[in-house]
Coordinates of C-alpha atoms and ligand atoms in Angstrom, one line a residue:
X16 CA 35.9 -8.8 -23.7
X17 CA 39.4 -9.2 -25.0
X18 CA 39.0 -12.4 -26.9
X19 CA 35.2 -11.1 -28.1
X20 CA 37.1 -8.2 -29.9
X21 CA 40.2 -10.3 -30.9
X22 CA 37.2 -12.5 -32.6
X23 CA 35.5 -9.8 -34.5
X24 CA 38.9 -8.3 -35.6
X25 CA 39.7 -11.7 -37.0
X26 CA 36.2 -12.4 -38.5
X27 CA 36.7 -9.0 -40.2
X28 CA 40.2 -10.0 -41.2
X29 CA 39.5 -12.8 -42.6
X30 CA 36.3 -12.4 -44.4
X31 CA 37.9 -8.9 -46.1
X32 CA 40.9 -11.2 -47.7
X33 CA 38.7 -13.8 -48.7
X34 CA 35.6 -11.2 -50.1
X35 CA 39.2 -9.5 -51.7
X36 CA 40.0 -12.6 -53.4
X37 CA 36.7 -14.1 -54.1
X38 CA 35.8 -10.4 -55.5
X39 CA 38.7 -10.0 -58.2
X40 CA 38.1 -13.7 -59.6
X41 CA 34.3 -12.9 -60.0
X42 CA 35.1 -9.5 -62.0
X43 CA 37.5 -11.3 -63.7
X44 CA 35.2 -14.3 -64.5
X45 CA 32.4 -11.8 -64.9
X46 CA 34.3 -9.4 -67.6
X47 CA 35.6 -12.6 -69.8
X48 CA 32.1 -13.9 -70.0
X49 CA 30.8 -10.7 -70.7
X50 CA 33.1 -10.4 -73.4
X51 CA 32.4 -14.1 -74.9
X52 CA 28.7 -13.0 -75.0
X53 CA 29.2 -9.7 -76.9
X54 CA 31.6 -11.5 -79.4
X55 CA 29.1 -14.2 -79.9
X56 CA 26.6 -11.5 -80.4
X57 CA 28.2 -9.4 -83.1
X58 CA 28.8 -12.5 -84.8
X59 CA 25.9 -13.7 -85.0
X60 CA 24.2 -10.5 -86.1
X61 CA 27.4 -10.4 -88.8
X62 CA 25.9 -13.8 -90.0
X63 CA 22.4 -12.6 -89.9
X64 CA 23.5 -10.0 -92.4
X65 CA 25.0 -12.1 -94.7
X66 CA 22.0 -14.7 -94.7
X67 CA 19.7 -11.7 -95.3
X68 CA 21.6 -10.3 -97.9
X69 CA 21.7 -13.4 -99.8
X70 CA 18.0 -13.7 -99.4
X71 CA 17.5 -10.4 -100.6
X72 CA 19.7 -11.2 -103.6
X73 CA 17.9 -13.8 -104.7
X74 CA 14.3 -12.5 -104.4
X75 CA 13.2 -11.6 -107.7
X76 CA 10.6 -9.2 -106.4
X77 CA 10.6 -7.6 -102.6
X78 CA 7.2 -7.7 -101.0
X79 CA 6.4 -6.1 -97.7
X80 CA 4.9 -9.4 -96.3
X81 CA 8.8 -10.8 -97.1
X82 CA 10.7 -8.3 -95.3
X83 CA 8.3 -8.4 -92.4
X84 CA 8.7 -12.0 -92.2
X85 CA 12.6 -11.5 -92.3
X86 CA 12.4 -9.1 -89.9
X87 CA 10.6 -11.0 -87.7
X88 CA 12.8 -13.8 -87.4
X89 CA 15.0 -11.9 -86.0
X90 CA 13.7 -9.3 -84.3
X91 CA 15.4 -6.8 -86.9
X92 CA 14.5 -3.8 -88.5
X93 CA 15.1 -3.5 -92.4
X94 CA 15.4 0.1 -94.3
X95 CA 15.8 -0.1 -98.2
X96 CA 16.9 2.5 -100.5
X97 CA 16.5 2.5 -104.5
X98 CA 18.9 3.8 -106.5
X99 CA 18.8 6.5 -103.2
X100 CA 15.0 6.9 -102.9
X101 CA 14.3 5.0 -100.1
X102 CA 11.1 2.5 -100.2
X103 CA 7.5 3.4 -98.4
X104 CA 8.5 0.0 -96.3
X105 CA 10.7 2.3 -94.5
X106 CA 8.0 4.3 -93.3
X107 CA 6.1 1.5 -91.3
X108 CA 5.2 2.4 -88.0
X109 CA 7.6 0.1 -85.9
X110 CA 10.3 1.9 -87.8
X111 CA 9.4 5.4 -87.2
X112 CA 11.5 5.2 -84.0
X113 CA 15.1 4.9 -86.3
X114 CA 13.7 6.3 -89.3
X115 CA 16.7 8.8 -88.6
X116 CA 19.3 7.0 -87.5
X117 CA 18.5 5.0 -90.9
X118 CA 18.6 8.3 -93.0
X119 CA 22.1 9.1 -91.4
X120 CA 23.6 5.8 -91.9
X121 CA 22.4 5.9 -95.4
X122 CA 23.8 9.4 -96.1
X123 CA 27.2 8.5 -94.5
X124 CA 27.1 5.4 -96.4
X125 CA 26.7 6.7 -99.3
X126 CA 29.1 9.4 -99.1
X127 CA 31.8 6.9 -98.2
X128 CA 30.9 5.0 -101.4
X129 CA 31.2 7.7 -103.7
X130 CA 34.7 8.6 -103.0
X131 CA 36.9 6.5 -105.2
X132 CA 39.3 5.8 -102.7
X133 CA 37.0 3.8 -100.4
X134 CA 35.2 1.5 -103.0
X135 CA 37.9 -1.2 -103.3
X136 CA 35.2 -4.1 -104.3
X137 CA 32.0 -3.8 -105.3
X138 CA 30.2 -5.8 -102.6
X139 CA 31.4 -3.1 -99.8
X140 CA 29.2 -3.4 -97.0
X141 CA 29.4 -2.3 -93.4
X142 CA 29.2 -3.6 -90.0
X143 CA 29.0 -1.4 -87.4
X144 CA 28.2 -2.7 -83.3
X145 CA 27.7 -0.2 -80.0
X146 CA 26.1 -2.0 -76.8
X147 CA 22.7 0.4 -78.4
X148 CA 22.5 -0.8 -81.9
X149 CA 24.2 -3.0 -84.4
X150 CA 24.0 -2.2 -88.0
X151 CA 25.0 -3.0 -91.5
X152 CA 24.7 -1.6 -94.6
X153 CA 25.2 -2.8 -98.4
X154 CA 24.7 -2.5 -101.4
X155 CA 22.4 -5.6 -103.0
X156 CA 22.9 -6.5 -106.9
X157 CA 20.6 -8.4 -108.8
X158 CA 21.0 -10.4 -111.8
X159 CA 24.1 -11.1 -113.8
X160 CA 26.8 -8.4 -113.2
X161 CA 30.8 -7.8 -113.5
X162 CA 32.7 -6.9 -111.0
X163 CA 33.3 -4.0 -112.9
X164 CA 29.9 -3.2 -113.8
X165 CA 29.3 -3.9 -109.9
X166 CA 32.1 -1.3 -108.7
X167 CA 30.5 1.5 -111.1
X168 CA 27.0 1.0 -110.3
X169 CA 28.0 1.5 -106.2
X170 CA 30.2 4.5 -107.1
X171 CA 27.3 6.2 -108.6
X172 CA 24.6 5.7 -106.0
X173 CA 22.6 3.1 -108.0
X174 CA 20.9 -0.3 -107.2
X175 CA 19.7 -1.3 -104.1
X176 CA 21.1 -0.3 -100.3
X177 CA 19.8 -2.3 -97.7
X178 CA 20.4 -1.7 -94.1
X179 CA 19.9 -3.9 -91.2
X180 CA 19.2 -2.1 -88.0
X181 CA 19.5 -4.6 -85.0
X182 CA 18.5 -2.8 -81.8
X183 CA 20.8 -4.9 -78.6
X184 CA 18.4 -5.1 -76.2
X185 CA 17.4 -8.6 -76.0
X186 CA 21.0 -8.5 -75.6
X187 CA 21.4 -5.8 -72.6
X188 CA 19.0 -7.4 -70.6
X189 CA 20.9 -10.8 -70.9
X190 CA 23.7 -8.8 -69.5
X191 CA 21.8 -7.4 -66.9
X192 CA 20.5 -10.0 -65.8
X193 CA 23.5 -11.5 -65.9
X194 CA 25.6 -8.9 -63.3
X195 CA 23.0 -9.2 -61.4
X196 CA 22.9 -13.0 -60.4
X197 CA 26.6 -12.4 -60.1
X198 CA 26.2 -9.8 -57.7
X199 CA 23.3 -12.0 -55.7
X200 CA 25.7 -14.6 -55.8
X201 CA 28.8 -12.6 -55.1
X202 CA 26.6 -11.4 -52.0
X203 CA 26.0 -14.8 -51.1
X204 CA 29.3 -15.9 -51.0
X205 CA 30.4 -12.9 -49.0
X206 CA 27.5 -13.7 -46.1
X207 CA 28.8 -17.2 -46.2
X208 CA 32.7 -16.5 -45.9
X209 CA 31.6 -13.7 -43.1
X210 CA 29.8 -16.5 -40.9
X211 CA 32.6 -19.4 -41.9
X212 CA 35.0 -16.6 -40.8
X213 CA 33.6 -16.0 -37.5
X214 CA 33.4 -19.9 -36.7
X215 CA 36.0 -20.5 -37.9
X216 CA 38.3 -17.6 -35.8
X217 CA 35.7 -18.7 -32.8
X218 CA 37.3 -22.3 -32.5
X219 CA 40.8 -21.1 -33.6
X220 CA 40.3 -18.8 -30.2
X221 CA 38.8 -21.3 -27.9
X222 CA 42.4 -23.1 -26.7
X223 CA 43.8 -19.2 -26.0
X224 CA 41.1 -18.3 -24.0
X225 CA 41.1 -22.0 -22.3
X226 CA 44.4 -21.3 -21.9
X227 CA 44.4 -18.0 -20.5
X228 CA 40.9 -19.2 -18.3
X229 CA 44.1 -21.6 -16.6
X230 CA 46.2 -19.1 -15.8
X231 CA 44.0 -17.1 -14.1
X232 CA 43.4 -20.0 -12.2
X233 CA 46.2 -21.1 -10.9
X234 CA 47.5 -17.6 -9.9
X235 CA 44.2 -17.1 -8.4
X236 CA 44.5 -20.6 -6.1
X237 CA 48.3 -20.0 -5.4
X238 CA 47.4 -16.4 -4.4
X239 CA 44.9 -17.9 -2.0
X240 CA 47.5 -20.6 -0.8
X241 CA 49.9 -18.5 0.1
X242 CA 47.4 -16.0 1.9
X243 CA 46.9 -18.5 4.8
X244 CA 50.3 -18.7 5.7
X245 CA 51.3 -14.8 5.2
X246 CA 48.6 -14.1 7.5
X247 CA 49.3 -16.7 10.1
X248 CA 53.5 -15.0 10.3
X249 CA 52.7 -11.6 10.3
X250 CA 49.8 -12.3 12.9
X251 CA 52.2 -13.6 14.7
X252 CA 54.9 -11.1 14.3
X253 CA 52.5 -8.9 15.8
X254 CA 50.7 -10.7 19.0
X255 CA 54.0 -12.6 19.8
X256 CA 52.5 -15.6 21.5
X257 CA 54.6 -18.5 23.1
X258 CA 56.9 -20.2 20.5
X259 CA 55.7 -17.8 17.9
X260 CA 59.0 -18.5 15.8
X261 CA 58.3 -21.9 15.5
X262 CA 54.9 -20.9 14.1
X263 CA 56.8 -18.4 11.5
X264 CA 59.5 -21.3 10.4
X265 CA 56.3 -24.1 10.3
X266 CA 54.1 -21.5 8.3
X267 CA 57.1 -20.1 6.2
X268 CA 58.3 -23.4 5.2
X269 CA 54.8 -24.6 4.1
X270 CA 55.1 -21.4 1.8
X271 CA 58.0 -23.2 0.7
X272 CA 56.9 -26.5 -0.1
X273 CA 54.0 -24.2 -1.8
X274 CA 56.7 -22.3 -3.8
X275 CA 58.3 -25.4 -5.2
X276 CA 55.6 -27.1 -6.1
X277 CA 54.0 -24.3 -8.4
X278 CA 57.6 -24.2 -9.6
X279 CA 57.5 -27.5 -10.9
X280 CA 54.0 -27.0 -12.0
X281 CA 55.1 -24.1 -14.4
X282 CA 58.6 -25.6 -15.5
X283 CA 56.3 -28.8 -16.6
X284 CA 53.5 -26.6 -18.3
X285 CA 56.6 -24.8 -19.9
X286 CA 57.7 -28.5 -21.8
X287 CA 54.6 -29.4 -22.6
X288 CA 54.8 -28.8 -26.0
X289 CA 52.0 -31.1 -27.2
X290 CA 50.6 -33.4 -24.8
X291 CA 52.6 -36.4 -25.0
X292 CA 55.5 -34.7 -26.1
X293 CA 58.9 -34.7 -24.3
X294 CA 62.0 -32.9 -24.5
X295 CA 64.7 -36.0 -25.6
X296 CA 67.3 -34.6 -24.1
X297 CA 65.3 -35.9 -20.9
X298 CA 64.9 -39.2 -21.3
X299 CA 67.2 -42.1 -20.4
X300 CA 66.6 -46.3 -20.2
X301 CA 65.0 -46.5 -16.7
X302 CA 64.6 -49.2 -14.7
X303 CA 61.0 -48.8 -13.6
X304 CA 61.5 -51.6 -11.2
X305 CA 64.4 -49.7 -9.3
X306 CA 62.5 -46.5 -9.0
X307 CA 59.8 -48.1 -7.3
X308 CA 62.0 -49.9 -4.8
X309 CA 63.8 -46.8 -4.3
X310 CA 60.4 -45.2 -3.2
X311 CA 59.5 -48.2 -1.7
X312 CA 62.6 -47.6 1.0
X313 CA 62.3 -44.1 1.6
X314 CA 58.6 -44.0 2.4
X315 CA 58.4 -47.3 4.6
X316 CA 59.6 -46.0 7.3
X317 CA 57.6 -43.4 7.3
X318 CA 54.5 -46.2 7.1
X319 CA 55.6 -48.1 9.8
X320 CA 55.8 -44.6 11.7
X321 CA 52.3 -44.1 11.3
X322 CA 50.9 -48.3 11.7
X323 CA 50.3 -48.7 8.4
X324 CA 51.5 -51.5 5.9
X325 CA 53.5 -50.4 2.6
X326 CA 53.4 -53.6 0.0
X327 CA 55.4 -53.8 -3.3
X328 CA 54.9 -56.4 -5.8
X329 CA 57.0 -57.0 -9.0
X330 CA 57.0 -59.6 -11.4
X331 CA 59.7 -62.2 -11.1
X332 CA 61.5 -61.7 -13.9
X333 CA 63.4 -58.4 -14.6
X334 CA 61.3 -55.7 -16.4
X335 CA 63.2 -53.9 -19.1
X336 CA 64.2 -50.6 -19.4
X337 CA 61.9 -48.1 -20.5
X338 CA 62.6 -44.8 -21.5
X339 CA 61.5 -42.3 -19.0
X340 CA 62.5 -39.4 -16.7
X341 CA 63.3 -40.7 -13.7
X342 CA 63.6 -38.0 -11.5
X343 CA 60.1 -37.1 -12.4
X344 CA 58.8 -41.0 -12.4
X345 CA 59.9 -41.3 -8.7
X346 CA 58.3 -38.1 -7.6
X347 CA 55.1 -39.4 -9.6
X348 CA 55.2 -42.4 -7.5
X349 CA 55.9 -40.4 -4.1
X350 CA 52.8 -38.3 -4.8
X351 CA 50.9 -41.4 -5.0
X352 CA 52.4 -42.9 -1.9
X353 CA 52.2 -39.8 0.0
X354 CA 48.6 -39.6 -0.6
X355 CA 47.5 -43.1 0.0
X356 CA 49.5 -42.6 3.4
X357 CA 47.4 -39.1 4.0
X358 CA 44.1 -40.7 3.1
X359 CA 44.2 -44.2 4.9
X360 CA 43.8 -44.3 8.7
X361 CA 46.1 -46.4 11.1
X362 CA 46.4 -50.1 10.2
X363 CA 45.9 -49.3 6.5
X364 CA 47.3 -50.8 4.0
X365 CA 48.9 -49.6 0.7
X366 CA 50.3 -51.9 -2.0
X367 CA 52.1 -50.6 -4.9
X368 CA 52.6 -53.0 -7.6
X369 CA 54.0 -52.5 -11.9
X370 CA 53.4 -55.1 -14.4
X371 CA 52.8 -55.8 -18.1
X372 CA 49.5 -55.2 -19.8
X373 CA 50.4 -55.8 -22.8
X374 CA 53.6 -55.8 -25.1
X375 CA 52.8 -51.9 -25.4
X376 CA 51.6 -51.0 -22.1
X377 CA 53.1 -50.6 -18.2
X378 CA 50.9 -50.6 -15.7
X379 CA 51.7 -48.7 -12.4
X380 CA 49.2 -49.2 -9.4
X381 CA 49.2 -47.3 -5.9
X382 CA 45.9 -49.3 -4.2
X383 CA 44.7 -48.2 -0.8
X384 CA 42.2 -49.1 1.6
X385 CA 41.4 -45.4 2.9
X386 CA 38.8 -43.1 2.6
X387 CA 38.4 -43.6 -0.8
X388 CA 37.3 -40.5 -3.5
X389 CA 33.4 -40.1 -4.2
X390 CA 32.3 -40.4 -7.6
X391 CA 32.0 -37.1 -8.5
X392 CA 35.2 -35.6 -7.4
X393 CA 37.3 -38.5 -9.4
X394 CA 37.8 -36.4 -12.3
X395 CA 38.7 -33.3 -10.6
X396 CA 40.9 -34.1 -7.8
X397 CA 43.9 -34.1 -11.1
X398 CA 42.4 -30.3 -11.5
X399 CA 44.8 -28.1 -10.1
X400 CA 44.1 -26.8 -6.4
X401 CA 41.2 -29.4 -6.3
X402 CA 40.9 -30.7 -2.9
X403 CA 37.8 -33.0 -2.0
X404 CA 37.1 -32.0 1.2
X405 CA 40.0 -28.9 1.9
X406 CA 38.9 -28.5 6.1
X407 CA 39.9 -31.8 7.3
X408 CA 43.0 -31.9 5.4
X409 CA 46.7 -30.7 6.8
X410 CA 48.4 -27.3 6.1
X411 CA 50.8 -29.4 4.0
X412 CA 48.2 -30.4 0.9
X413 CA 47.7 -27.7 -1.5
X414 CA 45.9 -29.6 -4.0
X415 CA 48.7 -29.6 -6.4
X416 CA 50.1 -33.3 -6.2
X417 CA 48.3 -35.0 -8.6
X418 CA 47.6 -32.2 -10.9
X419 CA 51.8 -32.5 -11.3
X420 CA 51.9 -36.6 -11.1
X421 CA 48.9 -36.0 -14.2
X422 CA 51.5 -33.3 -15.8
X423 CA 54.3 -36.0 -15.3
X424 CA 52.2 -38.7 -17.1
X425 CA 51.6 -36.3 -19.8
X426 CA 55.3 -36.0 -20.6
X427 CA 55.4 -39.8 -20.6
X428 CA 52.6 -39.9 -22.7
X429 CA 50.4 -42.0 -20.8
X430 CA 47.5 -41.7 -18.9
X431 CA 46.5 -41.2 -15.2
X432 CA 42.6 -42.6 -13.2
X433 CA 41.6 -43.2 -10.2
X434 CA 38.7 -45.8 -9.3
X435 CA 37.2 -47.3 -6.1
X436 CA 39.4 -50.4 -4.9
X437 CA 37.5 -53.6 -4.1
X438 CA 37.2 -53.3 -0.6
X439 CA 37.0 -49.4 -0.2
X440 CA 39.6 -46.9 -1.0
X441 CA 41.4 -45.9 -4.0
X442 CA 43.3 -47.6 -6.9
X443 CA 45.4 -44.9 -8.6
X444 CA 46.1 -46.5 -12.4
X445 CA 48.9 -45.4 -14.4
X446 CA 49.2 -46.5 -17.5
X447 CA 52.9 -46.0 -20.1
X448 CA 53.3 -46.9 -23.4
X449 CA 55.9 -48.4 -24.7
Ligands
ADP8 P1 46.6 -32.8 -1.9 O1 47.8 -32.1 -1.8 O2 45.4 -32.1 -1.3 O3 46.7 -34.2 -1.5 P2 46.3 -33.8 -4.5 O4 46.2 -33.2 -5.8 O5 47.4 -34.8 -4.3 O6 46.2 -32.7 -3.5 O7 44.9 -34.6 -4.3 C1 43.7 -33.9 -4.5 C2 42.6 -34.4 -3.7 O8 42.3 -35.8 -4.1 C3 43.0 -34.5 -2.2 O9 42.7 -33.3 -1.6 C4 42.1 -35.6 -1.7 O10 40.8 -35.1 -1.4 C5 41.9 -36.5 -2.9 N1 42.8 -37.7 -2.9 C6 44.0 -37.8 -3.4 N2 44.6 -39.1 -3.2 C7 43.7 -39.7 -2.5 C8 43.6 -41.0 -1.9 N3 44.6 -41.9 -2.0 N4 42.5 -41.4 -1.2 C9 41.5 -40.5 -1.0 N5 41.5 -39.2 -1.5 C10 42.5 -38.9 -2.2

């Protein structure tokens, strides 16, 4: 429940900053092509003028099947005015809509020209463009004139005006059109960060709540662990039967051995750092060799004690030093001892033996000829609390021993398997690299 609203917090998160980001750049992007479009526009409408203008200059006589044509190229509307009457070609029916609007510009056109002050060269015409309309006005000349002659003639209203009504909506709906595959697209983009979002928060949660799924685990098997024994000493608080403090100090010191080995458990989980990383200030050059004899010697007695054979092979020459943790490497190695002892009946035999693989790899081997491990359970006997068959085993095996030797290997950065030996039982493979 926790993680499921940790992930939609994220997802929103996440998707908000991108959809922030992606957002501005497309209104950004959006506005600066919007205003490329509308530049383009006016200038090409500005051009249009001109060419028209030109045209209209040069035509000796103006025919209504000429300015339709001109107008139709275009898609413009054309009003003309003679010396201020304007011509019946104004009055056509597609133009009754800006009839006007034409009448105004005219007016305001001409009272602009007729103030000195404003006519500064005689082929004054002008532009004006709204997101509505673009127009232009002028005055047109024709023949052989002055300057001069030019100047006067506009000042007193005569000649030609032409005006060139452009109506932008050809224009508009481009925009339009265009906003609106932004915004699809913007949309798009903003259902596809949402869902990369939420994957992508899903898997960035999946080692926390793997993690967390541990912990529960293991405080839910050492709870259970140490049930047994709290029951067992205040049981026998109460009923007092004969040698009930031998009971209490048996069942009390199992919690013990319980105790310390979740302790270990947690200190290791609290180093691991990544797996095969290890704190350096724990390693020293070990001489894998000497640990193993060193187990070798404290557990054969214990062997012969129960009529079993402990066997250690080495190689003949020396092996050299490796850098390891040896506290933690012979404890490792007593696990595996301890287990093949626990799991092998009387007369059994256990050899433990290290060599060379390789140039880069030690191999550590703890064979039996026990009970041997199913299939099945060989994975999950390293699981913490894992025990194959937890009635027929003594008080003293909580399951945790090889979920620390697998810890201990981790540190090392090698590796840990078990597989079936030859003859029955179990070969326990550890492998180092160095
Ligand atoms: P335990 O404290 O129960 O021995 P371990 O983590 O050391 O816990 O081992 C987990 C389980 O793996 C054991 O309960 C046992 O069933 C199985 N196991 C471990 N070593 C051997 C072995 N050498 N032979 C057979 N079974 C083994």
């Amino acid at each position: 429940m926790l993680f499921k609203r940790l992930h939609y917090q994220f997802t929103g998160l996440c998707a908000l900053i991108t959809m922030a980001i992606l957002a501005l750049f497309s209104v950004l992007y959006l506005s600066v092509s919007e205003r490329t479009l509308w530049e383009k526009h006016t200038l090409s409408f500005q051009h249009d003028f001109d060419t028209l203008r030109t045209s209209l200059e040069q035509q000796p006589a103006l025919t209504h099947s000429f300015l339709l044509r001109m107008e139709q190229t275009g898609g413009y509307m054309i009003f003309l005015w003679d010396n201020g009457i304007p011509l019946s070609f104004n009055r056509l029916e597609s133009h009754t809509p800006y009839l006007e609007q034409a009448q105004r510009l005219y007016s305001e056109y001409r009272a602009l020209t007729t103030t000195p002050d404003n006519v500064r060269t005689a082929d004054l015409y002008l532009i004006s463009c709204t997101r509505q309309l673009n127009s232009g006005i002028g005055n047109i000349y024709t023949g052989q004139m002055s300057a001069l002659e030019k100047a006067i003639a506009l000042q007193k209203g005569e000649g030609l005006t032409f005006l060139l009504l452009s109506p932008n909506d050809a224009y508009r709906e481009r925009l339009w059109r265009q906003r609106i595959w932004f915004l699809l697209l913007a949309l798009g983009g903003f259902g596809a960060l949402t869902l990369f979002a939420y994957l992508f928060t899903g898997r960035l949660l999946i080692p926390l709540q793997e993690n967390q799924k541990k912990q529960l685990d293991f405080i839910h098997g050492a709870s259970h662990e140490l049930r047994t024994p709290l029951a067992v000493i205040l049981s026998s608080v109460e009923a007092r039967p004969p040698h009930f403090e031998d009971i209490i100090r048996t069942e009390a010191l199992r919690m013990g051995r319980l105790v310390e080995e979740l302790l270990l458990l947690s200190r290791l989980d609290a180093r691991r750092l990544r797996p095969g990383e290890y704190p350096a200030a724990s390693l020293q050059l070990i001489e894998p060799d000497t640990i193993l004899l060193d187990v070798f010697e404290a557990l054969e007695p214990l062997a012969h004690a129960q009529s079993k054979t402990l066997r250690l092979t080495l190689p003949e020459n020396p092996l050299p030093r490796m850098k390891g943790d040896a506290d933690k490497l012979r404890q490792l190695v007593e696990i595996l001892v301890e287990n093949a002892l626990s799991y092998t009946q009387e007369n059994g035999v256990i050899s433990l033996s290290l060599e060379y693989r390789s140039a880069r790899e030690l191999l550590l081997r703890v064979q039996d000829n026990g009970i041997g491990i199913p299939k099945e359970f060989q994975d999950k006997i390293f699981e913490r609390f894992y025990r194959v068959d937890s009635a027929h085993h003594s008080k003293n095996h909580f399951g945790l021993g090889l979920s620390i030797a697998a810890e201990i290997m981790r540190l090392h950065g090698g590796s840990i398997e078990v597989t079936d030996a030859p003859g029955g039982g179990s070969v326990f493979l550890c492998r180092f690299p160095i």
